[in-house]
Amino acid sequence: MSVTEDEAKPIQYRKHLRWGEHDPNRRANTPLGMWAWLWQRVSALLIVVLLVLHISLPYKLAIQFLLLLTVTFHATLGLRVILLDFNLVSIRHHRTLAWALPVVGLIAIFIVWRCIY
Amino acid sequence: MSATKRNVRVFRYDPAVGGDGGFRDYTLEVENASAMTMLDVLLHIQREQDPTIAFRFACRVAMCGSCGMVINGRERLACKTNVSDLPPSEDITLRPMNHFPVIKDLVVDMDPMFNKFRETLSFFEPKEQLTEPARIAPDAPEREEIRLATDCIACGCCVSSCTMVDHHPDYAGPAALARAYALIADSRDGLFQERLAAALPSCHECRTETNCTEVCPKGISPTRAIKYIQRTALVQLEVTPKEAEVEETEAPPARWEVDRATFIRGAGVAVIGAAVAVTLGSVAAITTVGPTESAAAEEWVSVGRIADLPQGKVTTVLLNYEARSGIYSQTISKPVMISRLSDEIICYKTACPHLGCTVHFENQSDEFRCACHGGTFDRSGSVIAGPPPRALDRYRHKIEGDQLLVLI
Ligand code: SF4
Ligand code: FES
């Protein structure tokens, strides 16, 4: 009995699927924590850009304001990680942290800005 | 309750065919959406419409962990998810979990995860001095700390949800670390230091995405477990101090006269400026032109000694090599046809450029033939007859000593 070529072929596993690949509902279902992570990275890049702008164009109020906004946003998301790292807030509230901290931070910075200018 | 029609999309991959796989659509009458699980959906389709669908299940009550899959964009257990849990406006989409090689349709190879369990020493090792089973009171602090973490059913949902698993091959992943945590926090455990040391490096790969915490069907938070390991290591991990190897070196004499402070300031600005430029430039460059993750890394694989390849003949050699991708590696066998004519060596791929059937060499006619549609190629790989659109594909090769290597 001879083995045909097809039978002799080794079984090939498919390479692992990745996040969002062949997954039409994934993006709409992205949990808040993932956004918190992503936005912190995005704001980090923004800070680099704004910082360069701020140094080269020192007295532009708009840039200063944007920089302050971005730094606050980035910092509050960092605070979220610190609070979870040290278990200062229970992991049960991780979703609340992800939206409440940036909101509180941005409101605070807005008030401070209004007081100065 | 009247029956409603639901569109069900099931990811299909056939290992005998290979390729990328894709969704196939089925329509199903759903009698009672709140009493029909995804497992029922699959069983219905398998019995009534398509017996070839492959999926795993055993207990049907969220105990065995074999039915984890991605259901409408989120990792869930098929036996625990009802049709009514999904918005009626959406199709039902069933797809295998991320980050595990797909064996067939919805069935994945879970070995990568269990290997990670092994690497983080995630098995119980009692302390030697214990002769009696230790009793942990239900209200003991450690019992409260560990909480649900002992309930893990190793379904893999968390590993599938965590994108870091894909970006860091050495990352143990949330499931293994949740297990390591349950053992580290356990006072009966005899491997405290070893386990801590084995688990800690992985913990740094956690970016607090909390995806694992969101999806775990058992209500476990691997995120919290990872943080616990890090905090514990901070105070309790015994580090054997390495001998500092600082050699005294003479400062080189200054070549030109610049005041030190000015130089340092200038250098600082230059370094930061360069770093910013390089960072932004490379991020932009990598995202626009860089290779995607899916492109497998090429590597040189040895075919064997050149002297073993008969002169004037075409020899087919089966190459076995390890391919690494994401958190797992797989042994792959790939045939290569090597043509040796006096000094010229050509290494051909066996896949026909027409539709990918296997090409073989016929000694009598001195031609390559594809059995599927009669594609015929001459010794140099050019098409003589049949539908192939181009010549046979070649591998790059090089010679090192008496060895022949090809770039796979
Ligand atoms: S931690 Fe939860 S999601 Fe992860 S393998 Fe265990 S039971 Fe499944
Ligand atoms: S069938 Fe056992 S967990 Fe779903």
Coordinates of C-alpha atoms and ligand atoms in Angstrom, one line a residue:
Chain A
M1 CA 0.0 0.0 0.0
S2 CA 1.4 3.3 -0.9
V3 CA 0.8 6.5 1.0
T4 CA -0.4 9.4 -1.2
E5 CA 1.3 12.7 -0.9
D6 CA -1.6 14.3 0.9
E7 CA -1.7 11.7 3.6
A8 CA 2.0 12.1 4.2
K9 CA 1.7 15.9 4.6
P10 CA 2.4 16.9 8.2
I11 CA -0.5 18.7 10.0
Q12 CA 0.2 22.4 10.0
Y13 CA -1.2 24.4 12.9
R14 CA -2.3 27.8 12.0
K15 CA -0.2 30.6 13.4
H16 CA -1.8 32.0 16.5
L17 CA -4.5 34.6 16.0
R18 CA -3.7 38.1 17.3
W19 CA -5.8 40.6 19.1
G20 CA -8.3 42.0 16.6
E21 CA -7.4 39.6 13.8
H22 CA -10.5 37.9 12.2
D23 CA -12.4 39.5 15.1
P24 CA -15.0 42.0 13.9
N25 CA -16.4 42.8 17.3
R26 CA -13.1 43.2 19.2
R27 CA -12.6 46.9 18.9
A28 CA -16.1 47.8 20.0
N29 CA -15.6 45.5 23.0
T30 CA -12.2 46.9 24.1
P31 CA -12.4 47.2 27.9
L32 CA -11.7 50.6 29.6
G33 CA -8.4 49.4 31.1
M34 CA -6.9 48.8 27.7
W35 CA -7.9 52.3 26.6
A36 CA -6.3 53.6 29.7
W37 CA -3.1 51.8 28.8
L38 CA -3.2 53.0 25.1
W39 CA -4.0 56.6 25.9
Q40 CA -1.2 56.8 28.4
R41 CA 1.2 55.7 25.6
V42 CA -0.3 58.1 23.1
S43 CA -0.2 61.0 25.6
A44 CA 3.5 60.2 26.3
L45 CA 4.3 60.7 22.6
L46 CA 2.2 63.9 22.6
I47 CA 4.1 65.2 25.6
V48 CA 7.4 64.7 23.7
V49 CA 6.1 66.7 20.7
L50 CA 4.5 69.4 22.9
L51 CA 7.6 69.7 25.0
V52 CA 9.8 70.3 22.0
L53 CA 7.3 72.9 20.7
H54 CA 7.2 74.5 24.2
I55 CA 10.9 74.8 24.4
S56 CA 11.3 76.2 20.9
L57 CA 8.2 78.5 21.1
P58 CA 8.3 79.5 24.8
Y59 CA 5.5 82.0 25.3
K60 CA 2.7 80.5 23.3
L61 CA -0.2 80.1 25.7
A62 CA -2.0 77.5 23.6
I63 CA 1.0 75.2 23.6
Q64 CA 1.4 75.7 27.3
F65 CA -2.2 74.9 28.0
L66 CA -2.1 71.8 25.7
L67 CA 1.1 70.6 27.4
L68 CA -0.4 71.0 30.8
L69 CA -3.5 69.1 29.7
T70 CA -1.6 66.3 28.2
V71 CA 0.8 66.0 31.2
T72 CA -2.2 65.9 33.6
F73 CA -3.9 63.3 31.6
H74 CA -0.7 61.2 31.4
A75 CA 0.0 61.6 35.1
T76 CA -3.5 60.7 36.3
L77 CA -3.3 57.5 34.2
G78 CA 0.1 56.8 35.8
L79 CA -1.5 57.4 39.2
R80 CA -4.0 54.7 38.3
V81 CA -1.2 52.2 37.8
I82 CA 0.5 53.2 41.0
L83 CA -2.6 52.8 43.0
L84 CA -3.2 49.4 41.6
D85 CA 0.5 48.4 41.9
F86 CA 0.5 49.1 45.6
N87 CA -3.1 47.8 46.1
L88 CA -4.1 51.2 47.6
V89 CA -7.3 50.8 45.7
S90 CA -8.9 47.4 45.2
I91 CA -8.7 45.9 41.7
R92 CA -12.5 45.8 41.9
H93 CA -12.5 49.6 41.2
H94 CA -10.1 49.5 38.3
R95 CA -12.7 50.7 35.8
T96 CA -13.7 53.6 38.0
L97 CA -10.0 54.6 38.4
A98 CA -9.5 54.6 34.6
W99 CA -12.1 57.3 33.9
A100 CA -12.5 59.1 37.3
L101 CA -8.8 60.0 37.8
P102 CA -8.3 61.7 34.4
V103 CA -11.7 63.5 34.7
V104 CA -10.9 64.8 38.2
G105 CA -7.3 65.8 37.1
L106 CA -8.5 67.6 34.0
I107 CA -11.2 69.5 35.9
A108 CA -8.6 70.5 38.6
I109 CA -6.1 71.7 36.1
F110 CA -8.9 73.7 34.3
I111 CA -9.8 75.5 37.5
V112 CA -6.1 76.2 38.3
W113 CA -5.7 77.6 34.8
R114 CA -8.7 79.8 35.1
C115 CA -7.4 81.2 38.4
I116 CA -4.0 82.1 36.8
Y117 CA -5.2 83.6 33.5
Chain B
M1 CA -41.4 32.7 23.0
S2 CA -41.3 32.7 19.3
A3 CA -38.2 31.4 17.5
T4 CA -35.9 34.0 16.1
K5 CA -33.3 33.5 13.3
R6 CA -29.8 34.3 14.3
N7 CA -26.8 34.5 12.0
V8 CA -23.9 32.5 13.4
R9 CA -20.3 33.1 12.1
V10 CA -17.9 30.3 13.0
F11 CA -14.2 30.6 12.3
R12 CA -13.0 27.6 10.3
Y13 CA -9.5 26.4 9.8
D14 CA -8.6 23.1 8.2
P15 CA -5.1 21.8 9.0
A16 CA -5.1 19.7 5.8
V17 CA -5.7 22.8 3.7
G18 CA -3.7 25.3 5.8
G19 CA -3.8 28.9 4.9
D20 CA -5.4 31.7 6.9
G21 CA -8.8 30.2 7.7
G22 CA -11.9 32.4 7.8
F23 CA -15.5 32.7 8.9
R24 CA -18.3 30.5 7.6
D25 CA -21.9 31.7 8.1
Y26 CA -24.8 29.6 9.4
T27 CA -28.3 30.5 10.2
L28 CA -30.0 29.0 13.3
E29 CA -33.5 29.1 14.7
V30 CA -33.2 30.1 18.3
E31 CA -36.2 29.0 20.4
N32 CA -35.3 30.5 23.8
A33 CA -32.3 32.8 23.8
S34 CA -31.8 32.8 27.5
A35 CA -31.7 29.1 27.7
M36 CA -29.4 28.4 24.8
T37 CA -25.7 28.5 25.3
M38 CA -23.0 29.0 22.7
L39 CA -22.2 25.3 23.2
D40 CA -25.8 24.5 22.2
V41 CA -25.5 26.7 19.2
L42 CA -22.4 24.8 18.1
L43 CA -23.9 21.4 18.8
H44 CA -27.0 22.3 16.8
I45 CA -25.0 23.4 13.8
Q46 CA -22.8 20.4 14.1
R47 CA -25.7 18.0 14.2
E48 CA -28.0 19.7 11.7
Q49 CA -25.9 21.6 9.3
D50 CA -22.2 20.9 9.3
P51 CA -20.7 17.8 11.1
T52 CA -17.1 18.9 10.3
I53 CA -16.9 21.8 12.9
A54 CA -14.3 21.1 15.6
F55 CA -14.6 22.5 19.1
R56 CA -13.8 21.4 22.6
F57 CA -16.0 20.9 25.7
A58 CA -16.5 18.5 28.5
C59 CA -18.3 19.6 31.7
R60 CA -20.8 22.1 30.3
V61 CA -20.9 23.9 33.7
A62 CA -17.8 26.1 33.6
M63 CA -15.6 23.7 35.5
C64 CA -13.3 22.1 33.0
G65 CA -12.0 25.1 31.1
S66 CA -12.0 23.4 27.7
C67 CA -14.6 25.6 25.9
G68 CA -12.8 29.0 26.1
M69 CA -13.2 30.9 22.8
V70 CA -13.6 34.4 21.6
I71 CA -17.4 35.2 21.4
N72 CA -18.3 38.5 19.8
G73 CA -15.0 40.1 20.5
R74 CA -14.4 38.9 24.0
E75 CA -13.0 35.7 25.6
R76 CA -15.8 33.7 27.2
L77 CA -16.7 30.1 28.0
A78 CA -19.1 28.7 25.4
C79 CA -20.9 26.8 28.1
K80 CA -21.5 29.8 30.2
T81 CA -22.5 32.3 27.5
N82 CA -26.2 32.4 26.5
V83 CA -27.5 33.7 23.2
S84 CA -29.3 36.4 25.2
D85 CA -26.0 37.7 26.5
L86 CA -25.2 39.0 23.1
P87 CA -26.9 42.0 21.6
P88 CA -29.7 40.8 19.2
S89 CA -28.5 43.2 16.6
E90 CA -25.1 41.5 16.3
D91 CA -24.3 38.3 14.5
I92 CA -23.0 35.6 16.8
T93 CA -19.3 35.4 16.1
L94 CA -17.3 32.4 17.3
R95 CA -13.6 32.3 16.9
P96 CA -10.6 30.5 18.5
M97 CA -8.6 32.2 21.3
N98 CA -5.7 34.5 20.5
H99 CA -2.1 33.6 21.1
F100 CA -2.5 29.8 20.8
P101 CA -1.8 27.9 17.6
V102 CA -5.0 26.8 16.0
I103 CA -5.3 23.1 15.4
K104 CA -8.6 23.1 13.7
D105 CA -11.6 25.5 13.7
L106 CA -12.1 26.5 17.3
V107 CA -9.7 24.1 18.8
V108 CA -6.3 25.5 19.9
D109 CA -3.1 24.0 21.2
M110 CA -2.9 24.9 24.9
D111 CA 0.6 23.7 25.4
P112 CA 2.2 27.1 25.3
M113 CA 0.3 28.0 28.4
F114 CA 1.1 24.9 30.3
N115 CA 4.8 25.3 29.4
K116 CA 4.5 28.7 31.1
F117 CA 3.0 27.1 34.1
R118 CA 6.0 24.8 34.3
E119 CA 8.5 27.7 33.9
T120 CA 7.0 29.6 36.8
L121 CA 7.1 26.5 38.9
S122 CA 3.3 26.6 39.2
F123 CA 2.9 23.3 41.0
F124 CA 2.6 22.8 44.8
E125 CA 5.7 21.8 46.6
P126 CA 5.0 21.2 50.3
K127 CA 7.5 22.4 53.0
E128 CA 9.5 19.4 54.1
Q129 CA 8.8 19.7 57.8
L130 CA 5.1 19.3 57.3
T131 CA 4.0 15.8 58.2
E132 CA 0.3 16.6 58.7
P133 CA -1.9 18.3 56.2
A134 CA -1.7 22.0 57.2
R135 CA -5.0 23.6 58.0
I136 CA -5.7 27.0 56.8
A137 CA -8.7 28.5 58.6
P138 CA -11.3 30.0 56.3
D139 CA -10.8 33.4 57.9
A140 CA -7.0 33.3 57.9
P141 CA -5.4 36.4 56.3
E142 CA -3.7 34.3 53.5
R143 CA -7.0 32.6 52.8
E144 CA -8.7 36.0 52.4
E145 CA -5.8 37.2 50.3
I146 CA -5.8 34.3 47.9
R147 CA -9.6 34.4 47.6
L148 CA -10.7 33.0 44.2
A149 CA -7.3 32.5 42.8
T150 CA -7.4 28.7 43.5
D151 CA -10.5 28.4 41.3
C152 CA -8.6 28.9 38.0
I153 CA -9.7 26.3 35.5
A154 CA -6.9 27.0 33.1
C155 CA -9.2 28.0 30.3
G156 CA -6.7 30.4 28.7
C157 CA -9.2 33.3 28.3
C158 CA -6.9 35.7 30.1
V159 CA -3.9 34.6 28.0
S160 CA -5.9 35.3 24.9
S161 CA -7.1 38.7 26.1
C162 CA -3.6 40.0 27.0
T163 CA -1.9 41.7 24.1
M164 CA 1.5 41.7 26.0
V165 CA 1.6 37.9 25.6
D166 CA 2.1 38.5 21.9
H167 CA 4.7 41.1 22.3
H168 CA 7.0 39.5 24.9
P169 CA 7.8 35.8 24.1
D170 CA 9.3 35.3 27.6
Y171 CA 6.2 36.6 29.3
A172 CA 4.6 33.9 31.4
G173 CA 1.2 35.4 30.9
P174 CA -1.7 36.0 33.3
A175 CA -2.8 32.5 34.0
A176 CA 0.6 31.1 35.0
L177 CA 1.3 34.2 37.2
A178 CA -2.2 33.9 38.9
R179 CA -1.2 30.4 39.7
A180 CA 2.2 31.3 40.9
Y181 CA 0.6 34.0 43.1
A182 CA -1.8 31.6 44.8
L183 CA 1.2 29.4 45.7
I184 CA 3.5 32.3 46.8
A185 CA 0.7 33.5 49.1
D186 CA 0.3 30.0 50.6
S187 CA 2.1 29.4 53.8
R188 CA 2.4 25.7 53.2
D189 CA 4.5 26.3 50.0
G190 CA 8.1 25.1 50.1
L191 CA 9.3 26.9 47.0
F192 CA 8.7 30.5 48.1
Q193 CA 12.0 32.0 47.0
E194 CA 12.4 30.0 43.8
R195 CA 8.9 30.7 42.7
L196 CA 9.3 34.4 43.4
A197 CA 12.5 34.5 41.4
A198 CA 10.9 32.6 38.5
A199 CA 7.8 34.7 38.4
L200 CA 9.2 38.2 39.0
P201 CA 10.8 38.9 35.6
S202 CA 7.5 38.1 33.9
C203 CA 5.6 40.5 36.1
H204 CA 7.4 43.5 34.6
E205 CA 5.8 42.7 31.2
C206 CA 2.4 43.5 32.7
R207 CA 1.2 46.9 31.5
T208 CA -1.9 47.0 33.7
E209 CA -4.3 46.6 30.7
T210 CA -6.6 44.7 33.0
N211 CA -8.0 42.7 30.1
C212 CA -7.4 39.5 31.9
T213 CA -9.3 40.7 34.9
E214 CA -12.2 41.7 32.6
V215 CA -12.5 38.3 30.9
C216 CA -11.8 35.7 33.6
P217 CA -14.9 33.6 33.8
K218 CA -14.0 32.7 37.4
G219 CA -13.7 36.2 38.7
I220 CA -10.0 36.0 39.3
S221 CA -7.8 39.0 38.8
P222 CA -4.4 38.0 37.4
T223 CA -3.6 41.8 37.4
R224 CA -3.9 41.9 41.1
A225 CA -1.9 38.6 41.4
I226 CA 0.9 40.1 39.4
K227 CA 1.1 43.2 41.5
Y228 CA 1.1 41.1 44.6
I229 CA 4.1 39.1 43.4
Q230 CA 5.9 42.4 42.6
R231 CA 5.2 43.8 46.1
T232 CA 6.2 40.6 47.8
A233 CA 9.5 40.5 45.8
L234 CA 10.2 44.0 46.7
V235 CA 10.5 43.2 50.4
Q236 CA 11.1 39.5 50.6
L237 CA 13.1 38.3 47.5
E238 CA 16.6 37.4 48.6
V239 CA 19.0 38.8 46.1
T240 CA 22.5 37.4 46.2
P241 CA 24.7 40.5 45.7
K242 CA 27.0 40.4 42.7
E243 CA 30.6 41.5 43.2
A244 CA 30.8 44.9 41.7
E245 CA 33.3 44.8 38.8
V246 CA 34.4 48.4 38.6
E247 CA 37.8 48.9 37.3
E248 CA 39.8 52.0 38.1
T249 CA 40.5 53.8 34.9
E250 CA 42.6 56.9 34.4
A251 CA 40.6 59.8 33.1
P252 CA 41.9 60.6 29.6
P253 CA 43.6 64.0 29.4
A254 CA 41.4 66.7 28.0
R255 CA 42.0 67.3 24.3
W256 CA 40.6 70.7 23.9
E257 CA 39.8 73.5 26.3
V258 CA 36.2 73.7 27.0
D259 CA 34.9 74.6 30.4
R260 CA 33.4 71.5 31.9
A261 CA 30.0 72.8 32.8
T262 CA 29.4 74.2 29.3
F263 CA 30.5 70.9 27.8
I264 CA 28.1 68.8 30.0
R265 CA 25.3 71.2 29.3
G266 CA 25.9 71.0 25.5
A267 CA 26.2 67.3 25.6
G268 CA 23.1 66.9 27.6
V269 CA 21.0 69.0 25.2
A270 CA 22.5 67.1 22.2
V271 CA 21.8 63.7 23.8
I272 CA 18.2 64.6 24.7
G273 CA 17.6 66.2 21.3
A274 CA 19.1 63.2 19.5
A275 CA 17.0 60.8 21.6
V276 CA 13.8 62.7 20.9
A277 CA 14.6 62.8 17.2
V278 CA 15.6 59.2 17.0
T279 CA 12.5 58.1 19.0
L280 CA 10.0 60.0 17.0
G281 CA 11.7 59.3 13.7
S282 CA 12.0 55.6 14.4
V283 CA 8.4 55.3 15.7
A284 CA 7.2 57.0 12.6
A285 CA 9.5 54.9 10.3
I286 CA 8.6 51.6 12.0
T287 CA 4.9 52.2 11.9
T288 CA 5.0 53.2 8.2
V289 CA 7.5 51.0 6.6
G290 CA 8.5 48.4 9.2
P291 CA 7.7 44.7 8.9
T292 CA 4.6 43.5 10.6
E293 CA 4.8 41.1 13.5
S294 CA 3.3 38.4 11.4
A295 CA 6.3 38.2 9.1
A296 CA 8.2 35.2 10.4
A297 CA 11.8 35.8 11.0
E298 CA 14.1 34.3 8.4
E299 CA 16.8 32.0 9.4
W300 CA 19.6 29.9 7.9
V301 CA 18.9 26.2 8.2
S302 CA 21.5 23.6 7.4
V303 CA 20.6 21.1 4.7
G304 CA 23.6 18.9 5.2
R305 CA 27.0 18.2 3.5
I306 CA 27.3 19.2 -0.1
A307 CA 29.3 16.1 -0.8
D308 CA 26.1 14.1 0.0
L309 CA 24.2 15.7 -2.8
P310 CA 24.7 13.6 -6.0
Q311 CA 26.2 15.4 -9.0
G312 CA 23.7 16.2 -11.8
K313 CA 20.7 15.1 -9.7
V314 CA 17.9 16.8 -7.9
T315 CA 17.6 15.7 -4.3
T316 CA 14.7 16.5 -2.1
V317 CA 15.7 17.1 1.5
L318 CA 13.2 17.4 4.4
L319 CA 14.3 20.3 6.7
N320 CA 13.3 20.2 10.4
Y321 CA 13.6 23.4 12.3
E322 CA 12.0 25.3 15.2
A323 CA 9.9 28.3 14.3
R324 CA 9.2 30.8 17.0
S325 CA 6.2 33.1 17.1
G326 CA 4.6 34.8 20.0
I327 CA 4.9 32.7 23.1
Y328 CA 5.2 29.4 21.5
S329 CA 7.6 27.6 19.1
Q330 CA 6.7 24.9 16.7
T331 CA 8.8 22.3 14.9
I332 CA 8.2 22.6 11.2
S333 CA 9.2 20.2 8.4
K334 CA 9.8 21.7 5.0
P335 CA 10.9 20.0 1.9
V336 CA 13.5 21.6 -0.3
M337 CA 14.5 20.4 -3.8
I338 CA 18.2 20.9 -4.4
S339 CA 19.5 20.8 -7.9
R340 CA 23.2 20.2 -8.3
L341 CA 24.7 20.7 -11.7
S342 CA 28.6 20.8 -11.7
D343 CA 29.2 23.9 -9.7
E344 CA 25.7 25.3 -9.7
I345 CA 23.4 24.7 -6.8
I346 CA 19.8 25.8 -6.9
C347 CA 17.4 25.3 -4.0
Y348 CA 13.7 25.2 -5.1
K349 CA 10.6 25.5 -3.1
T350 CA 8.3 22.5 -3.6
A351 CA 5.1 24.7 -3.7
C352 CA 3.9 25.1 -7.3
P353 CA 3.6 28.9 -8.1
H354 CA 0.2 28.1 -9.6
L355 CA -1.9 26.9 -6.7
G356 CA 0.6 25.6 -4.2
C357 CA 0.5 21.8 -4.9
T358 CA 3.7 19.9 -4.4
V359 CA 6.1 19.8 -7.3
H360 CA 8.4 16.8 -7.8
F361 CA 11.3 16.1 -10.0
E362 CA 11.1 13.5 -12.7
N363 CA 14.5 11.9 -13.5
Q364 CA 13.5 10.4 -16.8
S365 CA 12.4 13.6 -18.4
D366 CA 14.7 15.8 -16.4
E367 CA 11.8 18.1 -15.6
F368 CA 9.9 19.3 -12.5
R369 CA 6.2 18.4 -12.6
C370 CA 3.2 19.4 -10.6
A371 CA 0.6 16.7 -10.4
C372 CA -2.4 19.0 -9.8
H373 CA -2.6 20.8 -13.1
G374 CA 0.3 19.6 -15.1
G375 CA 2.6 22.5 -14.6
T376 CA 6.1 21.6 -16.0
F377 CA 9.4 23.3 -15.3
D378 CA 12.8 22.7 -16.7
R379 CA 16.0 22.3 -14.8
S380 CA 16.4 26.0 -14.3
G381 CA 12.9 26.3 -12.9
S382 CA 11.4 28.0 -15.9
V383 CA 7.9 27.1 -17.0
I384 CA 7.7 24.8 -20.0
A385 CA 4.0 23.9 -19.9
G386 CA 0.9 24.3 -17.9
P387 CA -0.8 27.1 -16.0
P388 CA 2.0 28.3 -13.6
P389 CA 2.3 32.0 -13.9
R390 CA 6.1 32.1 -13.1
A391 CA 9.2 30.0 -12.6
L392 CA 9.6 27.9 -9.5
D393 CA 10.4 29.9 -6.4
R394 CA 13.9 29.5 -4.9
Y395 CA 15.4 29.7 -1.5
R396 CA 18.5 31.7 -1.0
H397 CA 21.4 29.5 -0.1
K398 CA 25.0 29.8 1.0
I399 CA 27.9 27.5 1.6
E400 CA 29.8 27.3 4.8
G401 CA 32.7 24.9 4.9
D402 CA 31.3 21.7 3.5
Q403 CA 27.7 22.5 4.6
L404 CA 24.9 23.9 2.5
L405 CA 22.6 26.3 4.3
V406 CA 19.3 27.7 3.0
L407 CA 17.4 30.8 4.1
I408 CA 13.9 29.7 5.3
Ligands
SF4_1 S1 -7.1 33.0 35.5 FE1 -9.3 33.0 34.9 S2 -9.2 33.4 32.6 FE2 -7.1 32.9 33.3 S3 -6.9 30.7 32.9 FE3 -7.6 30.9 35.0 S4 -9.8 30.8 35.0 FE4 -9.1 31.1 32.9
FES2 S1 -17.4 22.8 28.9 FE1 -16.2 22.8 30.7 S2 -15.8 24.9 31.0 FE2 -17.2 25.0 29.3

